[in-house]
């Protein structure tokens, strides 16, 4: 074999912060603070703070490989942790602030976090469990409000540590295979499972995210990560945006539709990323109180299926291009993006929206196949449904501190996503369901996702979730749980509406109304809770 003769230049995270402060030192990172004021500083200052953080961590006794938790909104401090902790050789473990106390304790103990950085506004969520945490030696708090007390044990204040630390620091992440970050899955089944990213996998993922076929931010972009930093590394946007020196806008705790609308307008945001629930809320806000959001070139949406009706409505009503992406915590997370290709350029608007509502093309770096129950590969004909399996540069090879079990990883090296999909001959993937959410009625599959998308496009419906409920005759039947937009609700009208698109046996047996669909910690509809409500007889009829 003739080996290549290229440099052995490690794929390590310091490259990003060094590059940004060199190439775009004056570009800025802006954060909306809890009190509504803006904090802003340059990439040059950012790098100095990241270096200080390295020394501060060393002063705390944090060693390479140690896990350091973050319990925070999206803000500049969290961005400093994103870089400073891995560049000090330690592992940034993003803690989901919406987990239950039991789940939070479980993942902190499981990860064996030694230090946790805590945002002042979130103290009440962590204080009650602080004394029970098995491995945490120190809490570092920041953003404390004036006069706010803190009952955590062994507390340091972030700005005190930073003030005492020098900016003279040598990065401690020379090996690209070192662990960089740890993120636990949102845990809609069982306990959350940890995914441990390496510098190498995250740098390759960042390059993947920078490809125009994926998200492709550039220096001229103003990037707003609404997706929390604890949800699958904010989909890689902070790293990608920083590498090219884009302006980064961090919303802090201001995630409600009204402040988001103002933020997008006032900051001239060009790329914004969030889950469908967020964009659904923003859409209704903008209908009620118009704002100019036409600066947006990519409204990135993922985490759950974006209803086609909403993609259409954003483009039709506000001229905003929605980019539908699919991913998983286990994939760092980007897997596929629904961007149009040459063959779609002649399509009319309807045809284009059909494509954009799908989960799209696998991005370069991700390989995929679909298989049946016996693991046999299925055709890409756009009709045959099967379980999606993936492999690639940034796909997990096993869960943190768990065996590499067959339930999630195949013997021949693929990750089992648990998503049921079709792939068409051109390679466009469409998610039909999660394996556990499909409705199996009389031996036939009914896609809860398809029904939900259609229901939400009806003018009377704000939110819709479809769950399988046990049925003596058919095994399972679909039940629709709705949040109506206005008083009054006519199941017959909804049935007629669904019949335009689906066979009769797909129609829900019942429609029940709720005030709100329960959501998981990352804002997805929590069907596990809905199934429980149904089992407990808590879901009445409409
Ligand atoms: P998480 O790791 O919490 O991001 O969850 C990953 C799962 O979310 C995937 O396996 C899918 O079931 C679902 N998901 C993510 N993006 C999409 C999307 N665009 N459409 C439908 N489901 C999605």
XYZ file of C-alpha atoms and ligand atoms in Angstrom:
565
model
C 0.000 0.000 0.000
C 1.197 3.481 -0.785
C 0.272 5.737 2.141
C -0.789 9.336 1.667
C 1.721 11.978 2.583
C -0.459 14.574 4.251
C 0.004 16.228 7.617
C -1.351 14.498 10.643
C -3.315 17.542 11.784
C -5.725 16.609 14.572
C -9.429 17.342 14.338
C -9.662 19.187 17.648
C -12.042 21.904 18.764
C -9.445 24.589 19.505
C -9.093 24.945 15.719
C -12.496 26.627 15.608
C -11.922 29.188 18.310
C -8.403 29.963 17.027
C -9.661 30.347 13.467
C -12.619 32.566 14.378
C -10.579 34.943 16.513
C -7.969 35.181 13.738
C -10.240 35.554 10.727
C -13.230 37.382 12.169
C -11.999 38.896 15.441
C -14.476 41.770 15.377
C -17.590 39.688 14.633
C -19.864 39.304 17.617
C -21.767 36.937 19.853
C -24.915 38.480 21.306
C -26.999 37.227 24.217
C -30.368 38.401 25.427
C -29.892 38.525 29.181
C -32.612 37.483 31.645
C -33.452 41.157 32.315
C -33.966 41.811 28.605
C -30.744 43.765 27.987
C -28.259 42.608 25.340
C -24.756 41.362 26.095
C -22.354 41.512 23.170
C -18.682 40.754 22.674
C -16.292 39.882 19.880
C -14.802 36.548 18.841
C -11.426 37.931 19.945
C -12.786 38.499 23.449
C -14.562 35.159 23.307
C -11.266 33.343 22.733
C -9.637 35.172 25.630
C -12.494 34.082 27.895
C -12.304 30.490 26.660
C -8.600 30.490 27.538
C -9.336 31.933 30.982
C -11.883 29.192 31.471
C -9.173 26.609 30.755
C -7.112 27.991 33.627
C -10.186 28.296 35.855
C -10.991 24.620 35.277
C -7.428 23.674 36.069
C -7.643 25.682 39.293
C -10.746 23.671 40.190
C -8.783 20.465 39.682
C -10.616 19.395 36.515
C -8.473 16.891 34.643
C -8.686 15.657 31.039
C -11.516 13.155 30.691
C -13.502 14.568 33.635
C -17.164 15.245 32.988
C -18.314 18.801 33.623
C -22.055 19.467 33.576
C -23.810 22.574 32.266
C -27.285 23.544 33.432
C -28.059 26.588 31.371
C -30.050 28.459 28.737
C -28.453 29.355 25.427
C -26.138 32.234 26.277
C -22.540 33.399 25.890
C -21.440 31.639 29.068
C -22.847 28.346 27.767
C -20.958 28.933 24.532
C -17.775 29.428 26.572
C -18.435 26.080 28.292
C -19.037 24.465 24.872
C -15.485 25.357 23.878
C -13.589 25.868 27.118
C -14.408 22.514 28.706
C -13.408 20.335 25.699
C -10.382 22.508 24.904
C -9.243 21.783 28.478
C -9.510 18.081 27.625
C -12.630 17.604 29.753
C -16.102 16.579 28.585
C -18.943 19.090 28.380
C -22.073 17.332 29.611
C -25.147 19.379 28.700
C -27.935 18.794 31.202
C -31.503 19.128 30.024
C -33.145 21.718 32.293
C -36.584 20.214 31.713
C -35.857 16.741 33.059
C -37.607 15.530 36.178
C -35.465 15.665 39.366
C -35.119 11.844 39.259
C -33.907 11.844 35.660
C -31.557 14.736 36.336
C -30.014 12.975 39.315
C -29.782 9.784 37.287
C -27.815 11.308 34.436
C -25.511 13.384 36.653
C -24.663 10.285 38.713
C -24.376 8.125 35.616
C -22.026 10.594 33.915
C -20.125 11.096 37.188
C -19.984 14.848 36.713
C -17.384 16.449 39.005
C -18.337 20.076 38.463
C -21.603 21.640 37.289
C -22.043 25.144 35.899
C -25.487 26.480 36.864
C -27.419 29.479 35.547
C -28.817 31.532 38.454
C -32.381 31.431 37.129
C -32.275 27.626 37.181
C -31.096 27.206 40.772
C -34.526 26.131 42.071
C -34.447 23.140 39.702
C -31.142 21.757 40.915
C -30.999 22.869 44.560
C -33.469 20.190 45.761
C -31.295 17.331 44.472
C -27.856 18.879 45.038
C -27.177 17.106 48.332
C -27.986 13.693 46.832
C -25.622 13.915 43.869
C -22.944 11.272 44.247
C -19.948 12.694 42.393
C -20.362 16.464 42.160
C -17.648 18.279 44.094
C -18.358 21.840 43.026
C -21.067 24.036 41.571
C -20.150 27.148 39.633
C -22.977 29.681 39.392
C -23.428 32.578 36.986
C -26.154 35.065 36.078
C -27.295 35.372 39.699
C -29.888 38.121 40.006
C -29.147 41.013 42.369
C -29.601 39.803 45.936
C -30.401 36.242 44.826
C -29.310 33.660 47.376
C -27.937 30.239 46.543
C -28.167 27.212 48.790
C -25.967 24.893 46.711
C -23.034 23.364 48.606
C -19.433 24.073 47.521
C -20.242 27.032 45.321
C -17.919 29.210 43.279
C -18.952 32.201 41.226
C -18.071 32.007 37.542
C -16.954 35.597 37.166
C -14.765 35.359 40.295
C -13.035 32.299 38.876
C -12.594 33.998 35.528
C -11.223 37.186 37.110
C -8.630 35.153 38.996
C -7.567 33.154 35.919
C -4.954 34.185 33.370
C -5.668 34.217 29.625
C -2.340 32.593 29.028
C -3.299 28.999 28.448
C -2.163 26.037 26.330
C -5.021 23.978 24.943
C -5.118 20.487 26.442
C -6.885 18.614 23.648
C -4.127 17.441 21.356
C -5.679 14.036 20.596
C -8.666 14.080 18.247
C -10.038 10.871 19.738
C -10.507 12.441 23.167
C -14.095 12.699 24.349
C -15.519 16.184 23.818
C -19.149 16.133 24.866
C -21.811 14.008 26.456
C -25.495 14.332 25.736
C -28.263 12.073 26.993
C -31.175 11.192 24.718
C -34.496 12.721 25.641
C -35.678 9.375 27.005
C -39.187 8.927 25.637
C -38.641 5.260 26.472
C -36.830 4.120 29.584
C -34.011 6.075 31.180
C -31.975 8.526 29.067
C -28.910 7.049 27.383
C -25.628 8.926 27.017
C -23.932 9.658 23.703
C -20.243 10.497 24.031
C -18.893 12.579 21.145
C -15.190 12.847 20.344
C -13.324 15.891 19.051
C -12.894 14.058 15.775
C -16.574 13.151 15.349
C -17.703 16.659 16.300
C -15.242 18.368 13.978
C -16.336 16.155 11.102
C -19.951 16.847 12.008
C -19.204 20.564 11.996
C -17.658 20.314 8.543
C -20.744 18.344 7.501
C -23.045 21.034 8.931
C -21.075 23.688 7.042
C -21.749 21.996 3.708
C -24.354 23.835 1.656
C -26.151 20.495 1.295
C -26.696 20.587 5.055
C -27.139 23.953 6.839
C -24.177 25.774 5.325
C -23.933 28.948 7.426
C -21.377 31.501 6.229
C -19.747 34.602 7.690
C -22.590 36.817 6.482
C -25.200 34.877 8.453
C -26.815 35.885 11.717
C -27.541 32.603 13.446
C -30.177 32.218 16.143
C -30.102 28.892 17.975
C -33.524 28.565 19.551
C -32.911 24.838 19.876
C -31.448 24.488 23.369
C -27.774 23.761 23.753
C -28.773 20.701 25.779
C -30.727 19.280 22.821
C -28.205 17.341 20.726
C -25.512 20.061 20.902
C -27.931 22.670 19.534
C -27.761 20.663 16.303
C -24.124 21.618 15.818
C -24.964 25.238 14.992
C -22.765 26.910 17.638
C -19.660 25.115 16.376
C -20.507 25.612 12.697
C -21.448 29.274 13.114
C -18.305 30.047 15.116
C -15.966 28.368 12.644
C -17.065 30.675 9.820
C -17.402 33.723 12.071
C -21.149 34.181 11.665
C -22.872 36.511 14.112
C -24.363 34.339 16.838
C -27.553 35.402 18.619
C -28.377 33.596 21.842
C -31.937 33.957 23.153
C -31.239 33.194 26.836
C -34.535 32.319 28.531
C -36.605 34.378 26.048
C -38.085 31.494 24.083
C -41.707 32.614 23.888
C -43.095 33.534 20.456
C -43.388 37.298 21.104
C -39.759 37.951 22.157
C -38.515 35.586 19.439
C -40.381 37.586 16.804
C -38.856 40.837 18.050
C -35.394 39.240 18.230
C -35.521 37.984 14.645
C -36.669 41.353 13.354
C -34.304 43.518 15.389
C -31.188 41.357 14.867
C -31.815 40.584 11.202
C -31.546 36.854 11.866
C -30.866 34.835 8.700
C -30.713 31.286 10.081
C -32.909 30.223 12.989
C -33.256 26.655 14.236
C -35.900 25.093 16.462
C -38.492 22.348 16.860
C -41.901 22.545 15.123
C -43.679 23.580 18.344
C -41.580 26.755 18.470
C -42.257 27.648 14.835
C -45.937 26.831 15.183
C -46.135 29.260 18.114
C -44.183 31.925 16.213
C -46.438 31.573 13.189
C -49.574 32.260 15.218
C -47.848 35.149 16.998
C -46.927 36.737 13.681
C -50.452 36.337 12.348
C -51.729 38.237 15.380
C -48.908 40.807 15.661
C -47.053 41.108 12.358
C -43.280 41.642 12.345
C -40.831 41.589 9.491
C -38.966 38.286 9.556
C -38.030 38.361 5.866
C -34.305 38.456 6.758
C -34.561 34.699 7.344
C -33.083 32.627 4.546
C -33.334 29.310 6.404
C -35.878 28.570 9.098
C -34.388 25.260 10.171
C -36.742 22.814 11.796
C -36.185 19.327 13.146
C -36.649 17.113 16.174
C -40.157 16.152 15.044
C -41.912 16.218 11.694
C -42.722 19.726 10.488
C -46.279 19.712 9.152
C -46.398 20.464 5.424
C -49.143 23.048 6.049
C -46.819 25.075 8.234
C -43.976 24.947 5.699
C -46.408 26.226 3.106
C -47.844 28.885 5.437
C -44.418 30.332 6.309
C -43.494 30.658 2.647
C -46.891 31.905 1.498
C -47.577 34.349 4.334
C -44.084 35.584 5.229
C -41.888 34.590 2.270
C -39.765 32.452 4.596
C -37.929 29.357 3.384
C -38.321 26.410 5.783
C -35.510 23.859 5.859
C -36.667 20.562 7.274
C -33.926 18.450 8.843
C -33.862 15.079 10.527
C -31.376 14.006 13.127
C -30.772 12.251 16.397
C -28.696 12.843 19.512
C -26.882 9.652 18.465
C -25.942 11.364 15.179
C -24.477 14.557 16.671
C -27.269 15.138 15.327
C -27.527 15.926 11.588
C -28.737 13.053 9.397
C -30.737 14.438 6.501
C -31.952 17.749 5.135
C -34.807 18.423 2.729
C -33.169 20.857 0.310
C -34.376 20.981 -3.267
C -32.264 19.519 -6.038
C -31.996 20.282 -9.755
C -34.853 17.970 -10.604
C -37.197 19.983 -8.368
C -36.510 23.375 -9.851
C -39.363 23.157 -12.344
C -41.928 22.074 -9.774
C -44.776 24.390 -8.898
C -45.127 25.610 -5.299
C -47.229 22.619 -4.256
C -44.713 20.163 -5.619
C -41.877 21.967 -3.849
C -43.707 21.949 -0.515
C -44.293 18.212 -0.917
C -40.529 17.703 -1.115
C -39.710 20.145 1.684
C -42.103 18.387 4.044
C -40.121 15.156 3.721
C -37.050 14.488 5.861
C -34.914 14.744 2.748
C -31.490 13.701 1.559
C -28.859 12.120 3.765
C -26.062 14.613 4.117
C -22.588 13.705 2.848
C -20.963 11.642 5.602
C -24.083 9.671 6.520
C -24.832 6.290 4.959
C -28.299 4.731 5.286
C -30.340 1.604 4.609
C -33.824 0.342 5.429
C -34.487 -3.162 6.718
C -37.427 -5.377 7.613
C -38.021 -7.122 10.945
C -35.604 -9.884 9.989
C -32.871 -7.390 9.130
C -33.248 -7.911 5.349
C -32.533 -4.837 3.257
C -35.596 -3.245 1.620
C -35.857 -1.389 -1.690
C -35.733 2.402 -2.090
C -39.020 2.630 -3.971
C -40.731 5.375 -2.000
C -43.405 2.938 -0.779
C -41.781 0.147 1.210
C -41.534 1.014 4.892
C -38.729 -0.292 7.024
C -36.519 0.555 9.938
C -33.880 3.111 9.117
C -30.295 2.187 9.955
C -27.360 4.549 9.588
C -23.588 4.685 9.885
C -21.092 7.452 9.360
C -18.377 9.733 10.698
C -20.525 11.166 13.487
C -22.844 8.289 14.376
C -22.585 6.729 17.857
C -20.998 3.273 18.020
C -22.415 2.512 21.463
C -24.004 4.274 24.415
C -21.918 5.615 27.264
C -21.285 2.969 29.926
C -23.706 0.497 28.339
C -22.982 -2.675 26.444
C -23.146 -2.448 22.671
C -26.510 -4.219 22.590
C -28.208 -5.635 19.501
C -31.338 -3.648 20.228
C -29.560 -0.502 19.036
C -26.497 -1.590 17.083
C -26.313 -4.308 14.449
C -23.530 -6.858 14.275
C -22.402 -5.514 10.908
C -21.816 -1.983 12.202
C -25.045 -0.012 11.746
C -27.005 2.066 14.256
C -30.714 1.224 14.474
C -32.556 4.540 14.548
C -35.959 3.210 15.624
C -37.520 5.368 12.888
C -39.773 3.739 10.312
C -39.248 5.326 6.927
C -39.541 5.067 3.175
C -36.775 6.144 0.809
C -37.612 6.954 -2.800
C -35.470 5.991 -5.794
C -33.825 9.428 -5.739
C -32.801 8.970 -2.102
C -35.372 11.206 -0.407
C -36.285 9.861 3.014
C -39.708 10.215 4.606
C -40.341 9.317 8.229
C -43.521 7.379 8.696
C -43.241 6.999 12.437
C -41.200 5.906 15.388
C -41.383 2.114 15.612
C -43.218 2.455 18.903
C -45.726 5.082 17.693
C -47.024 3.317 14.568
C -50.637 2.193 14.835
C -51.183 -1.407 13.767
C -54.837 -1.863 12.884
C -56.055 -5.221 11.573
C -52.504 -6.050 10.508
C -52.094 -2.786 8.536
C -49.827 0.087 9.527
C -51.268 3.554 10.039
C -48.816 6.442 10.285
C -49.558 8.677 13.256
C -47.235 11.315 11.790
C -49.177 11.527 8.512
C -52.471 11.892 10.371
C -51.045 14.570 12.661
C -49.649 16.557 9.753
C -52.992 16.532 7.987
C -54.941 17.388 11.136
C -52.713 20.338 11.959
C -53.211 21.751 8.493
C -56.950 22.051 9.260
C -57.833 25.658 10.153
C -59.524 24.671 13.441
C -56.574 22.738 14.848
C -53.603 24.193 16.747
C -51.916 20.955 17.833
C -52.603 17.296 17.122
C -51.192 14.022 18.410
C -52.321 10.574 17.301
C -51.734 7.562 19.527
C -52.512 3.883 19.201
C -55.068 2.611 21.687
C -55.805 -1.077 22.256
C -58.824 -2.420 20.388
C -60.369 -5.886 20.775
C -61.271 -6.295 17.145
C -58.410 -4.568 15.313
C -55.585 -4.870 17.821
C -54.996 -1.109 17.812
C -56.897 1.919 16.580
C -55.835 5.566 16.193
C -57.054 8.151 18.684
C -56.569 11.830 17.889
C -55.796 14.234 20.724
C -56.328 17.845 19.692
C -55.809 21.367 20.888
C -58.429 23.356 18.971
C -57.749 26.909 17.783
C -61.192 28.173 18.674
C -64.321 27.106 20.521
C -66.497 24.555 18.791
C -65.256 21.402 17.175
C -66.805 19.105 14.624
C -65.386 15.562 14.445
C -67.360 14.881 11.262
C -65.706 17.813 9.504
C -62.289 16.475 10.521
C -63.215 13.010 9.293
C -64.257 14.424 5.929
C -61.029 16.383 5.781
C -58.869 13.325 6.468
C -60.821 11.259 3.951
C -59.541 13.495 1.159
C -56.133 11.986 1.742
C -56.351 8.702 3.631
C -58.261 5.412 3.415
C -61.264 5.098 5.686
C -59.624 2.657 8.084
C -57.022 5.331 8.897
C -59.628 7.690 10.389
C -59.288 8.100 14.160
C -62.002 6.326 16.116
C -62.310 9.337 18.337
C -61.125 12.925 18.774
C -60.457 14.184 22.259
C -59.659 17.755 23.210
C -56.978 18.827 25.658
C -55.665 22.240 26.670
C -52.127 21.384 25.742
C -50.299 18.351 24.365
C -47.713 17.261 26.954
C -44.140 17.801 25.719
C -40.813 16.143 26.447
C -37.831 18.063 27.773
C -36.871 19.043 24.229
C -40.342 20.156 23.185
C -41.569 17.066 21.354
C -45.065 15.706 21.846
C -44.823 13.203 24.677
C -46.985 10.330 23.496
C -45.860 8.192 26.411
C -47.789 10.574 28.704
C -50.799 10.594 26.370
C -50.872 6.787 26.328
C -50.729 6.835 30.116
C -53.569 9.379 30.307
C -55.609 7.145 28.063
C -54.858 4.054 30.154
C -55.854 6.005 33.283
C -59.139 7.077 31.672
C -58.074 10.734 31.751
C -58.785 11.418 28.076
C -62.474 12.161 27.617
C -64.294 12.360 24.280
C -64.730 15.624 22.408
P -33.528 13.382 19.580
O -32.348 12.543 19.754
O -34.179 13.784 20.858
O -33.283 14.551 18.700
O -34.635 12.485 18.846
C -34.386 11.897 17.597
C -35.678 11.449 16.992
O -36.520 12.577 16.739
C -35.537 10.798 15.643
O -35.181 9.449 15.747
C -36.913 10.999 15.041
O -37.835 10.047 15.525
C -37.313 12.334 15.585
N -37.055 13.378 14.578
C -36.000 14.199 14.495
N -36.126 15.035 13.448
C -37.280 14.727 12.826
C -37.975 15.209 11.673
N -37.523 16.215 10.943
N -39.140 14.617 11.352
C -39.640 13.609 12.092
N -39.045 13.104 13.188
C -37.881 13.659 13.553
